[in-house]
Short mmCIF file of the C-alpha atoms (twelve columns), coordinates in Angstrom:
data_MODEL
# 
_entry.id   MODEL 
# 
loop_
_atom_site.group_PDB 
_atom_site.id 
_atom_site.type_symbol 
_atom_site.label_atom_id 
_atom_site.label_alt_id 
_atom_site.label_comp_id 
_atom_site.label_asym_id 
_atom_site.label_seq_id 
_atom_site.Cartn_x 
_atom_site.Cartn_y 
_atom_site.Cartn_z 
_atom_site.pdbx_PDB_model_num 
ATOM 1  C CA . UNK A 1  -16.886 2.040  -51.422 1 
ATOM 2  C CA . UNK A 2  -15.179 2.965  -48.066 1 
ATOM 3  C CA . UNK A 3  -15.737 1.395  -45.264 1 
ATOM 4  C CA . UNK A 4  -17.355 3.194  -42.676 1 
ATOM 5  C CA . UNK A 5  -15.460 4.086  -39.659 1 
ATOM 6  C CA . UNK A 6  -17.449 6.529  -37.686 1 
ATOM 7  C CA . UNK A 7  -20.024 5.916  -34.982 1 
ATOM 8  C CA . UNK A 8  -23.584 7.013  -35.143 1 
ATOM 9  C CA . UNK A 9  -22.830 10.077 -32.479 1 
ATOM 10 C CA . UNK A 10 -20.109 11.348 -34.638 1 
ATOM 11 C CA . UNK A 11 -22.602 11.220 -37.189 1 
ATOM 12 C CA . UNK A 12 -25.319 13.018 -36.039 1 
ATOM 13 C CA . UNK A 13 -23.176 15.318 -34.380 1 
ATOM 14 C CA . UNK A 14 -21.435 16.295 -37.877 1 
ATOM 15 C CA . UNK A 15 -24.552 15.937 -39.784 1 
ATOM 16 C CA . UNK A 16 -26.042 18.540 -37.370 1 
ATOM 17 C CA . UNK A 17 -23.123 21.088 -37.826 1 
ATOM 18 C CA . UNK A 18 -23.478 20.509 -41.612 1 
ATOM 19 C CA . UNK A 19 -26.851 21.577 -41.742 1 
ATOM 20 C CA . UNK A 20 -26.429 24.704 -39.244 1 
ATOM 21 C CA . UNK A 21 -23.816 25.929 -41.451 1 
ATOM 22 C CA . UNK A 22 -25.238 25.477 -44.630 1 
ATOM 23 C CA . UNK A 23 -28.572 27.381 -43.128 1 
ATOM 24 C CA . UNK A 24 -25.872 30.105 -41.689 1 
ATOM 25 C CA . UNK A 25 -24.862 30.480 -45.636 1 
ATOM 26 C CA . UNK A 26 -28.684 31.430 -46.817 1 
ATOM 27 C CA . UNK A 27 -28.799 33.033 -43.188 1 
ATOM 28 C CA . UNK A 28 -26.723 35.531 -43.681 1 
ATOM 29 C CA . UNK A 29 -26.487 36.698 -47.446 1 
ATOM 30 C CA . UNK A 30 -25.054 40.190 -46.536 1 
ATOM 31 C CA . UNK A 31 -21.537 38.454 -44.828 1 
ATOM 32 C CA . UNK A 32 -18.274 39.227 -46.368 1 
ATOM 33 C CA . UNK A 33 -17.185 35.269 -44.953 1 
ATOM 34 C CA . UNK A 34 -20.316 33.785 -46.183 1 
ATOM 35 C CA . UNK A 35 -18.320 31.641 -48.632 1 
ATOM 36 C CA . UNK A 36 -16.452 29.973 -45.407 1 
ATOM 37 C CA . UNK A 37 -20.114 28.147 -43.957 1 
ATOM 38 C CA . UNK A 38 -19.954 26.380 -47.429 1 
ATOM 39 C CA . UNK A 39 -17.439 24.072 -45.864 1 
ATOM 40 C CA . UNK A 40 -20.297 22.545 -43.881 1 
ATOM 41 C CA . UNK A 41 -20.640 20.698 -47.060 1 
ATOM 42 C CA . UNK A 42 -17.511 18.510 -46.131 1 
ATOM 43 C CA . UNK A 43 -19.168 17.452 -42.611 1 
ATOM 44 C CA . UNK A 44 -22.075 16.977 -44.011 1 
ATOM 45 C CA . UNK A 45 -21.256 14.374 -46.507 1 
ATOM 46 C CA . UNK A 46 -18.826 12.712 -44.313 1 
ATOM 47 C CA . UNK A 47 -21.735 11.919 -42.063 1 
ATOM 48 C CA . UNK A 48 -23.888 10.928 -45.108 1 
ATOM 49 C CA . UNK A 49 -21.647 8.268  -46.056 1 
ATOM 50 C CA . UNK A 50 -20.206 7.320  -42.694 1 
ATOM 51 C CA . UNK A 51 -16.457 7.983  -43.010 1 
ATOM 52 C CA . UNK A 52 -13.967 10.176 -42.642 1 
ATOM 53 C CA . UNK A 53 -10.550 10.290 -44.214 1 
ATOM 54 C CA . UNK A 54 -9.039  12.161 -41.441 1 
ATOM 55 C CA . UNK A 55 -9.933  9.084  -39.188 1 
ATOM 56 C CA . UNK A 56 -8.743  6.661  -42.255 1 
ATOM 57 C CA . UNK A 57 -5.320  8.443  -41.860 1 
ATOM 58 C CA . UNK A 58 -4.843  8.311  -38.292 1 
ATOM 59 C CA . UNK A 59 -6.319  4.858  -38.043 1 
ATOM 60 C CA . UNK A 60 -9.229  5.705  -35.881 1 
ATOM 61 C CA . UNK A 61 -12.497 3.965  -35.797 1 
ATOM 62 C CA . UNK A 62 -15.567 5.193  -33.560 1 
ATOM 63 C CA . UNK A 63 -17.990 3.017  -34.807 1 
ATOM 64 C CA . UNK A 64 -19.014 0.300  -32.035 1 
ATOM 65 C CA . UNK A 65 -18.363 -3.555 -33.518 1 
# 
């Protein structure tokens, strides 16, 4: 498993725009983008499981130690 390497803020923070755009893709059925809120999927796992490979790459860490 990865190890984590995002603080709890960043969490909830991602984990919050997750869910708002997942609800934005049953929101709004009649939306030629609809298909684009279904990237809230990739926020919303990252937050799930606490890291993020875009921070791996960089070599950033916001977790507290």
């Amino acid at each position: 498993m990865l190890e984590q390497n995002m603080g709890r803020i960043d969490r909830i923070l991602r984990g919050l725009l997750g869910i708002l755009m997942i609800v934005a893709f049953f929101a709004l059925p009649d939306s030629g983008w609809r298909w684009v809120f279904l990237i809230g999927l990739i926020p919303l796992f990252t937050s799930a499981f606490g890291t993020c490979p875009i921070y791996r790459f960089f070599g950033w860490d916001t977790r507290s130690r």
